[in-house]
Coordinates of C-alpha atoms in Angstrom, one line a residue:
Chain K
X1 CA 102.0 118.7 117.4
X2 CA 103.5 120.9 120.1
X3 CA 106.6 122.7 119.0
X4 CA 109.7 123.7 121.0
X5 CA 113.4 123.4 120.3
X6 CA 113.8 120.1 122.0
X7 CA 110.9 118.4 120.3
X8 CA 111.9 119.9 117.0
X9 CA 115.3 118.2 117.5
X10 CA 113.7 114.9 118.5
X11 CA 111.2 114.5 115.7
X12 CA 113.9 115.4 113.1
X13 CA 116.6 113.2 114.8
X14 CA 119.2 112.0 112.4
X15 CA 122.1 109.7 113.3
X16 CA 125.4 111.3 112.5
X17 CA 128.3 109.0 111.5
X18 CA 130.8 111.4 110.0
X19 CA 132.4 114.0 112.4
X20 CA 134.9 116.8 111.9
X21 CA 138.4 116.2 113.0
X22 CA 137.8 118.1 116.2
X23 CA 137.5 116.7 119.8
X24 CA 134.9 117.8 122.3
X25 CA 136.1 120.4 124.8
X26 CA 136.5 119.3 128.4
X27 CA 133.4 121.4 129.2
X28 CA 131.4 119.6 126.6
X29 CA 132.5 116.2 127.9
X30 CA 131.7 117.1 131.5
X31 CA 128.3 118.5 130.6
X32 CA 127.4 115.3 128.7
X33 CA 128.5 113.1 131.5
X34 CA 126.7 115.2 134.1
X35 CA 123.5 114.8 132.1
X36 CA 124.0 111.0 132.0
X37 CA 124.8 110.9 135.7
X38 CA 121.4 112.6 136.5
X39 CA 119.4 110.1 134.6
X40 CA 116.7 108.2 136.5
X41 CA 117.7 104.7 137.7
X42 CA 115.9 101.7 138.8
X43 CA 115.5 101.5 142.7
X44 CA 118.2 104.3 142.8
X45 CA 120.8 101.6 142.3
X46 CA 122.6 103.6 139.6
X47 CA 123.9 100.5 137.8
X48 CA 125.9 101.9 134.9
X49 CA 129.4 103.4 134.2
X50 CA 130.9 105.2 131.3
X51 CA 134.4 104.9 129.9
X52 CA 135.6 107.7 127.8
X53 CA 137.9 106.0 125.3
X54 CA 140.7 108.3 124.2
X55 CA 143.5 105.7 124.0
X56 CA 144.1 105.4 120.2
X57 CA 145.0 101.7 120.4
X58 CA 141.8 100.8 122.3
X59 CA 139.7 103.0 119.9
X60 CA 141.3 101.1 117.0
X61 CA 140.4 97.7 118.6
X62 CA 136.8 98.8 119.2
X63 CA 136.7 100.0 115.5
X64 CA 137.9 96.5 114.4
X65 CA 135.3 94.8 116.6
X66 CA 132.5 97.0 115.3
X67 CA 133.6 96.6 111.7
X68 CA 132.6 100.2 111.0
X69 CA 135.3 102.6 109.9
X70 CA 133.8 105.6 111.6
X71 CA 133.9 104.0 115.1
X72 CA 136.7 105.6 117.1
X73 CA 137.7 107.8 114.2
X74 CA 136.7 111.5 114.5
X75 CA 134.6 112.5 117.5
X76 CA 134.6 111.4 121.2
X77 CA 133.9 107.8 122.0
X78 CA 132.0 106.8 125.1
X79 CA 131.4 103.2 126.2
X80 CA 128.3 102.6 128.3
X81 CA 128.6 99.7 130.7
X82 CA 125.9 97.9 132.6
X83 CA 127.7 97.9 136.0
X84 CA 126.5 95.5 138.7
X85 CA 130.1 95.1 139.8
X86 CA 130.1 98.4 141.7
X87 CA 127.2 97.4 143.9
X88 CA 128.6 93.8 144.3
X89 CA 131.8 95.4 145.5
X90 CA 130.0 97.7 147.9
X91 CA 128.0 94.7 149.3
X92 CA 131.1 92.6 149.7
X93 CA 133.0 95.4 151.4
X94 CA 130.1 95.6 153.9
X95 CA 130.2 91.9 154.5
X96 CA 127.1 91.0 152.4
X97 CA 126.6 88.3 149.9
X98 CA 125.7 89.0 146.2
X99 CA 122.0 88.9 146.9
X100 CA 119.9 89.2 143.8
X101 CA 122.7 90.6 141.6
X102 CA 123.1 87.5 139.4
X103 CA 119.4 87.5 138.5
X104 CA 118.1 88.5 135.1
X105 CA 115.7 90.9 136.9
X106 CA 118.6 93.0 138.2
X107 CA 120.6 92.7 135.0
X108 CA 117.7 94.1 133.0
X109 CA 117.4 96.9 135.6
X110 CA 121.0 97.7 134.9
X111 CA 120.4 97.6 131.2
X112 CA 117.6 100.0 131.6
X113 CA 119.7 102.4 133.7
X114 CA 122.4 102.3 131.1
X115 CA 120.2 102.8 128.0
X116 CA 118.2 105.6 129.6
X117 CA 121.5 107.4 130.2
X118 CA 122.6 106.9 126.6
X119 CA 119.5 108.6 125.2
X120 CA 119.7 111.4 127.8
X121 CA 123.2 112.1 126.5
X122 CA 122.1 111.9 122.9
X123 CA 119.5 114.6 123.7
X124 CA 122.0 116.7 125.5
X125 CA 124.4 116.5 122.6
X126 CA 121.6 117.6 120.2
X127 CA 120.8 120.6 122.5
X128 CA 124.5 121.6 122.2
X129 CA 124.4 121.4 118.4
X130 CA 126.5 118.2 118.4
X131 CA 125.8 115.0 116.4
X132 CA 125.9 111.5 117.7
X133 CA 125.7 107.8 116.8
X134 CA 124.7 105.0 119.1
X135 CA 126.8 102.0 118.5
X136 CA 125.4 98.5 119.0
X137 CA 128.1 97.2 116.8
X138 CA 130.6 97.3 119.7
X139 CA 129.1 93.9 120.6
X140 CA 129.9 92.3 117.3
X141 CA 132.5 90.3 119.2
X142 CA 131.4 90.4 122.9
X143 CA 134.3 88.5 124.4
X144 CA 136.9 90.5 122.5
X145 CA 135.3 93.7 123.7
X146 CA 135.5 92.7 127.3
X147 CA 139.2 91.9 126.8
X148 CA 140.0 95.2 125.1
X149 CA 138.3 97.2 127.9
X150 CA 139.7 94.9 130.6
X151 CA 136.3 94.8 132.4
X152 CA 135.7 92.9 135.6
X153 CA 132.9 90.3 136.1
X154 CA 129.4 91.7 136.6
X155 CA 129.9 94.4 134.0
X156 CA 128.8 94.4 130.4
X157 CA 129.5 97.1 127.8
X158 CA 126.1 97.3 126.1
X159 CA 126.4 100.4 123.8
X160 CA 128.9 102.9 122.5
X161 CA 128.1 106.5 121.8
X162 CA 130.2 108.6 119.6
X163 CA 129.6 112.4 119.7
X164 CA 131.2 115.2 117.7
X165 CA 130.7 118.0 115.3
X166 CA 128.6 116.7 112.4
X167 CA 130.4 116.5 109.0
X168 CA 127.4 115.3 107.1
X169 CA 123.7 116.1 106.7
X170 CA 121.7 112.9 106.4
X171 CA 118.1 112.8 105.3
X172 CA 115.4 112.1 108.0
X173 CA 114.9 108.3 108.0
X174 CA 111.2 107.5 107.7
X175 CA 109.9 105.6 110.8
X176 CA 107.1 103.2 110.9
X177 CA 103.7 104.9 110.8
X178 CA 102.3 105.9 114.2
X179 CA 99.4 103.4 114.2
X180 CA 101.8 100.5 113.6
X181 CA 103.5 101.1 116.9
X182 CA 101.0 103.0 119.1
X183 CA 97.8 101.4 120.5
X184 CA 95.0 102.4 122.8
X185 CA 94.5 99.7 125.5
X186 CA 95.0 96.7 123.2
X187 CA 97.9 95.4 121.1
X188 CA 97.2 95.4 117.4
X189 CA 98.5 92.9 114.9
X190 CA 100.4 94.2 111.9
X191 CA 99.1 93.5 108.5
X192 CA 101.8 93.6 105.8
X193 CA 99.4 95.2 103.4
X194 CA 99.2 98.2 105.7
X195 CA 102.9 98.8 105.2
X196 CA 102.8 99.2 101.4
X197 CA 102.9 102.9 101.5
X198 CA 105.6 103.0 104.2
X199 CA 107.7 100.5 102.2
X200 CA 107.5 102.9 99.2
X201 CA 108.6 105.9 101.4
X202 CA 111.5 104.0 102.9
X203 CA 112.9 103.3 99.4
X204 CA 113.1 107.1 98.8
X205 CA 115.6 107.4 101.6
X206 CA 119.3 107.6 100.6
X207 CA 121.6 106.0 103.0
X208 CA 124.9 108.0 103.3
X209 CA 126.5 104.9 104.9
X210 CA 126.0 102.9 101.8
X211 CA 127.5 105.0 98.9
X212 CA 124.3 107.1 98.7
X213 CA 122.3 104.2 97.4
X214 CA 118.6 103.9 98.1
X215 CA 117.8 101.4 100.7
X216 CA 115.5 98.4 100.7
X217 CA 111.9 98.7 101.8
X218 CA 111.2 98.1 105.5
X219 CA 109.6 94.7 105.1
X220 CA 112.4 93.6 102.9
X221 CA 114.9 94.6 105.5
X222 CA 113.0 92.7 108.1
X223 CA 112.7 89.6 106.0
X224 CA 116.3 89.7 104.8
X225 CA 119.6 88.9 106.4
X226 CA 119.4 91.5 109.2
X227 CA 117.2 89.1 111.2
X228 CA 117.9 86.0 109.1
X229 CA 119.6 82.9 110.4
X230 CA 123.3 83.2 110.2
X231 CA 126.3 82.4 112.4
X232 CA 127.9 85.4 114.0
X233 CA 130.0 86.2 117.0
X234 CA 127.0 88.0 118.4
X235 CA 125.6 84.6 119.1
X236 CA 128.2 84.5 122.0
X237 CA 126.2 87.2 123.7
X238 CA 124.3 85.1 126.2
X239 CA 127.3 82.9 126.9
X240 CA 129.4 86.0 127.5
X241 CA 126.8 87.4 129.9
X242 CA 126.9 84.1 131.8
X243 CA 130.7 84.2 131.8
X244 CA 130.3 87.6 133.4
X245 CA 128.1 86.0 136.0
X246 CA 125.1 88.0 134.8
X247 CA 121.6 86.7 134.1
X248 CA 122.3 83.4 135.7
X249 CA 118.7 82.8 136.6
Chain P
X1 CA 129.1 123.1 132.5
X2 CA 127.4 124.3 129.4
X3 CA 124.0 125.7 130.0
X4 CA 120.8 125.6 128.0
X5 CA 117.1 124.9 128.7
X6 CA 117.4 121.2 127.9
X7 CA 120.6 120.6 129.9
X8 CA 119.2 122.6 132.9
X9 CA 116.2 120.3 132.8
X10 CA 118.4 117.2 132.6
X11 CA 120.8 118.0 135.4
X12 CA 118.0 118.9 137.7
X13 CA 115.8 116.0 136.7
X14 CA 113.3 114.9 139.4
X15 CA 110.9 112.0 139.1
X16 CA 107.3 113.1 139.6
X17 CA 105.0 110.6 141.3
X18 CA 102.0 112.9 142.1
X19 CA 100.0 114.4 139.3
X20 CA 97.1 116.8 139.1
X21 CA 93.7 115.3 138.2
X22 CA 94.0 116.4 134.6
X23 CA 94.7 114.3 131.5
X24 CA 97.1 115.1 128.8
X25 CA 95.5 116.8 125.7
X26 CA 95.4 114.7 122.5
X27 CA 98.0 117.1 121.1
X28 CA 100.3 116.4 124.1
X29 CA 99.9 112.6 123.7
X30 CA 100.6 112.7 120.0
X31 CA 103.6 114.9 120.4
X32 CA 105.1 112.5 123.0
X33 CA 104.5 109.5 120.9
X34 CA 105.9 111.2 117.8
X35 CA 109.1 111.8 119.7
X36 CA 109.2 108.2 120.8
X37 CA 108.6 107.1 117.2
X38 CA 111.6 109.0 116.0
X39 CA 114.1 107.5 118.4
X40 CA 117.1 105.7 117.0
X41 CA 116.7 102.0 116.7
X42 CA 119.1 99.1 116.3
X43 CA 119.6 98.0 112.7
X44 CA 116.5 100.1 111.9
X45 CA 114.4 97.2 113.1
X46 CA 112.1 99.5 115.3
X47 CA 111.4 96.7 117.8
X48 CA 109.1 98.5 120.3
X49 CA 105.5 99.4 120.7
X50 CA 103.6 101.6 123.1
X51 CA 100.2 101.0 124.6
X52 CA 98.3 104.0 126.0
X53 CA 96.4 102.6 128.9
X54 CA 93.2 104.6 129.3
X55 CA 90.9 101.7 130.3
X56 CA 90.3 102.1 134.1
X57 CA 90.1 98.4 134.8
X58 CA 93.4 97.7 133.1
X59 CA 95.0 100.7 134.9
X60 CA 93.8 99.3 138.2
X61 CA 95.2 95.9 137.5
X62 CA 98.6 97.5 136.6
X63 CA 98.4 99.5 139.8
X64 CA 97.9 96.3 141.8
X65 CA 100.8 94.6 140.0
X66 CA 103.1 97.5 140.7
X67 CA 102.0 97.8 144.3
X68 CA 102.3 101.6 144.0
X69 CA 99.2 103.7 144.6
X70 CA 100.1 106.4 142.1
X71 CA 100.4 104.0 139.1
X72 CA 97.4 104.4 136.9
X73 CA 96.0 107.1 139.1
X74 CA 96.3 110.7 137.9
X75 CA 98.2 111.3 134.7
X76 CA 98.5 109.3 131.4
X77 CA 100.0 105.8 131.5
X78 CA 102.1 104.4 128.7
X79 CA 103.3 100.8 128.6
X80 CA 106.5 100.4 126.6
X81 CA 106.8 97.0 124.9
X82 CA 109.8 95.2 123.5
X83 CA 108.1 94.0 120.3
X84 CA 109.8 91.3 118.3
X85 CA 106.3 90.0 117.4
X86 CA 105.8 92.6 114.7
X87 CA 108.9 91.7 112.8
X88 CA 108.2 88.0 113.3
X89 CA 104.8 88.5 111.8
X90 CA 106.2 90.4 108.9
X91 CA 108.7 87.7 108.2
X92 CA 106.0 85.0 108.4
X93 CA 103.7 86.9 106.1
X94 CA 106.6 87.0 103.6
X95 CA 107.2 83.3 104.0
X96 CA 110.4 83.5 106.1
X97 CA 111.2 81.6 109.2
X98 CA 111.9 83.4 112.6
X99 CA 115.6 83.8 111.8
X100 CA 117.5 85.2 114.8
X101 CA 114.5 86.6 116.6
X102 CA 114.6 84.2 119.5
X103 CA 118.2 85.0 120.3
X104 CA 119.3 87.1 123.3
X105 CA 121.2 89.3 120.9
X106 CA 118.0 90.5 119.2
X107 CA 116.0 90.7 122.4
X108 CA 118.6 93.0 123.9
X109 CA 118.4 95.1 120.7
X110 CA 114.7 95.3 121.2
X111 CA 115.2 96.3 124.9
X112 CA 117.6 99.0 123.8
X113 CA 115.1 100.4 121.2
X114 CA 112.4 100.5 123.8
X115 CA 114.4 102.1 126.6
X116 CA 115.9 104.7 124.3
X117 CA 112.3 105.6 123.4
X118 CA 111.3 105.9 127.0
X119 CA 114.0 108.4 127.9
X120 CA 113.3 110.3 124.7
X121 CA 109.7 110.7 125.8
X122 CA 110.8 111.7 129.3
X123 CA 112.9 114.5 127.9
X124 CA 110.1 115.6 125.6
X125 CA 107.7 115.7 128.6
X126 CA 110.2 117.8 130.5
X127 CA 110.5 120.3 127.6
X128 CA 106.7 120.6 127.6
X129 CA 106.7 121.4 131.4
X130 CA 105.2 118.0 132.3
X131 CA 106.4 115.6 134.9
X132 CA 107.0 111.9 134.5
X133 CA 107.8 108.7 136.4
X134 CA 109.4 105.6 134.8
X135 CA 107.8 102.5 136.2
X136 CA 109.9 99.3 136.5
X137 CA 107.4 98.1 139.0
X138 CA 104.9 97.0 136.3
X139 CA 107.1 93.9 136.2
X140 CA 106.6 93.0 139.9
X141 CA 104.4 90.2 138.5
X142 CA 105.6 89.6 134.9
X143 CA 103.1 86.8 134.0
X144 CA 100.1 88.7 135.4
X145 CA 101.1 91.8 133.5
X146 CA 101.2 89.9 130.2
X147 CA 97.7 88.6 130.9
X148 CA 96.3 92.0 131.8
X149 CA 97.7 93.5 128.6
X150 CA 96.8 90.4 126.5
X151 CA 100.1 90.5 124.8
X152 CA 101.2 87.9 122.1
X153 CA 104.4 85.9 122.2
X154 CA 107.6 87.7 121.3
X155 CA 106.6 90.8 123.1
X156 CA 107.5 91.9 126.6
X157 CA 106.3 95.0 128.5
X158 CA 109.5 96.3 130.0
X159 CA 108.7 99.7 131.5
X160 CA 105.7 101.9 132.1
X161 CA 105.9 105.7 131.9
X162 CA 103.3 107.9 133.6
X163 CA 103.2 111.5 132.5
X164 CA 101.2 114.4 133.7
X165 CA 101.0 117.8 135.4
X166 CA 103.2 117.7 138.5
X167 CA 101.4 118.0 141.8
X168 CA 104.6 117.9 143.9
X169 CA 108.0 119.4 144.0
X170 CA 110.6 116.8 145.1
X171 CA 114.2 117.6 146.1
X172 CA 116.9 116.8 143.6
X173 CA 118.1 113.3 144.5
X174 CA 121.9 113.3 144.9
X175 CA 123.6 111.0 142.4
X176 CA 126.9 109.1 142.7
X177 CA 129.9 111.4 142.3
X178 CA 131.1 111.7 138.8
X179 CA 134.4 109.9 139.4
X180 CA 132.6 106.9 140.7
X181 CA 130.8 106.3 137.4
X182 CA 133.0 108.0 134.7
X183 CA 136.5 106.7 133.8
X184 CA 139.1 107.5 131.2
X185 CA 140.1 104.4 129.3
X186 CA 140.2 102.1 132.3
X187 CA 137.5 100.8 134.6
X188 CA 138.1 101.9 138.2
X189 CA 137.2 99.8 141.3
X190 CA 135.1 101.5 143.9
X191 CA 136.4 101.9 147.4
X192 CA 133.7 102.2 149.9
X193 CA 135.7 104.8 151.8
X194 CA 135.4 107.1 148.9
X195 CA 131.6 107.1 149.3
X196 CA 131.5 108.4 152.9
X197 CA 130.8 112.0 151.8
X198 CA 128.2 110.9 149.3
X199 CA 126.5 108.6 151.9
X200 CA 126.1 111.7 154.1
X201 CA 124.6 113.8 151.3
X202 CA 122.1 111.1 150.4
X203 CA 120.9 111.1 154.0
X204 CA 119.9 114.7 153.7
X205 CA 117.4 113.9 151.0
X206 CA 113.8 113.7 151.9
X207 CA 111.8 111.1 150.0
X208 CA 108.3 112.3 149.3
X209 CA 107.3 108.7 148.6
X210 CA 108.1 107.7 152.2
X211 CA 106.2 110.1 154.5
X212 CA 108.9 112.7 154.1
X213 CA 111.4 110.7 156.0
X214 CA 115.1 110.9 155.3
X215 CA 116.4 108.0 153.3
X216 CA 119.2 105.6 154.1
X217 CA 122.8 106.2 152.8
X218 CA 123.5 104.9 149.4
X219 CA 125.8 102.1 150.5
X220 CA 123.2 101.0 153.1
X221 CA 120.6 100.9 150.4
X222 CA 122.9 98.8 148.2
X223 CA 123.7 96.4 151.1
X224 CA 120.1 96.1 152.2
X225 CA 117.0 94.3 151.0
X226 CA 116.8 96.2 147.7
X227 CA 119.4 93.8 146.3
X228 CA 119.2 91.2 149.1
X229 CA 118.2 87.6 148.6
X230 CA 114.5 87.3 148.8
X231 CA 111.7 85.5 147.0
X232 CA 109.7 87.7 144.7
X233 CA 107.5 87.3 141.7
X234 CA 110.2 89.2 139.8
X235 CA 112.2 86.0 139.9
X236 CA 109.8 84.8 137.2
X237 CA 111.2 87.3 134.8
X238 CA 113.6 84.9 132.9
X239 CA 111.0 82.1 132.8
X240 CA 108.4 84.6 131.5
X241 CA 110.8 85.8 128.8
X242 CA 111.3 82.1 127.8
X243 CA 107.6 81.5 127.8
X244 CA 107.3 84.5 125.5
X245 CA 109.9 82.6 123.3
X246 CA 112.4 85.4 123.8
X247 CA 116.1 85.0 124.8
X248 CA 116.0 81.3 124.1
X249 CA 119.7 81.2 123.3

């Protein structure tokens, strides 16, 4: 393994969910957003936007949607938006039709632009000594989130990112072994027997989110309710994308 | 702006498309993949895999699909795969049904896991002094790509990443102004008049990809064929996802 400050941060990356009661400085916010702004984008179309959510009421609504009490509590909350609306608007102002903007192809390019920017900002935060948590839970109620954020068609808020001064020190969460996710030339099937050792290791991890209890083994988590059949508002996701006129074909 | 080595790299990020005829060392490859492996993942489901493509025949096929002569030429080529197959396989080996794995919700979580890992690897490469190019073009022919890589159902190769020793020094590509993509609490509509200055700046950029010619203004690129209606194999993307049993509802 090659070692430098960035890589040390990356291979010991821990999600921070508890922050000190202390907002980022304006300089910190601008630096983080400047980093996001300089992320690579597909075809140079730059199809994402970021909303810095400082309004306490909106933060509370997002917290309720996510169902996680740390969301919109201490720390600064950024909402990352797949934004095909901006380019649609530019095209229309120039007298053009919507072209390929309603296709799944372009939506996925927008998702890629957006998610690349999220990780770039996470790494910038780490380099500044800040902690961060990526929030998929903002989409626990996709339609409600769009309403709270008053977003136009052709946009979709895909991830939140909360950044602040860490007020906890979690353990490093053990990831799948390298040979389970990394292959030379050919995809390799997983054999559950090969995950026995990993399953044991995962059970030694204490989850600060969950009253410091040990967590289930990886294969148990996969086979349990996390991916199990259940009704949830997250099932509205595809319909919500269509309502936003995204991914139509 | 806060300054440190990582942030300096990030705000001056340039995509590298020409690499020296020199492969990464094994240590460099392992370091990059270890970084990817430690990326945050949605619900800890770790739904991505990476194929290191060293087989010359496969690299050539991917180059043909992408239509870009630098793909699979010098440098190391990694294919990032949204992988819901692994967890499906684990569930089945444990006697469970596929649960929510065919839903758009879970597919998008897999996309997020995968794309976060791509950017994490890009940043690691930069910290090691290496250059990189993210390759959306591997999906110019989605079905052919699946065939070349011999991938099972419930997987989808979403991005390539080529990493190597830079053999070019591109200009910094000017990004949209901050206030066009970053908002406080409320989404802001774009007014094309506000992009006049930016359009001028973009035209001063020389694209090394394109015989060192100046490029079109941003709004012209948006209104032109990049997003314009045309038939392309990329239109197969949604059907290909469905054939892969992904995003079914």
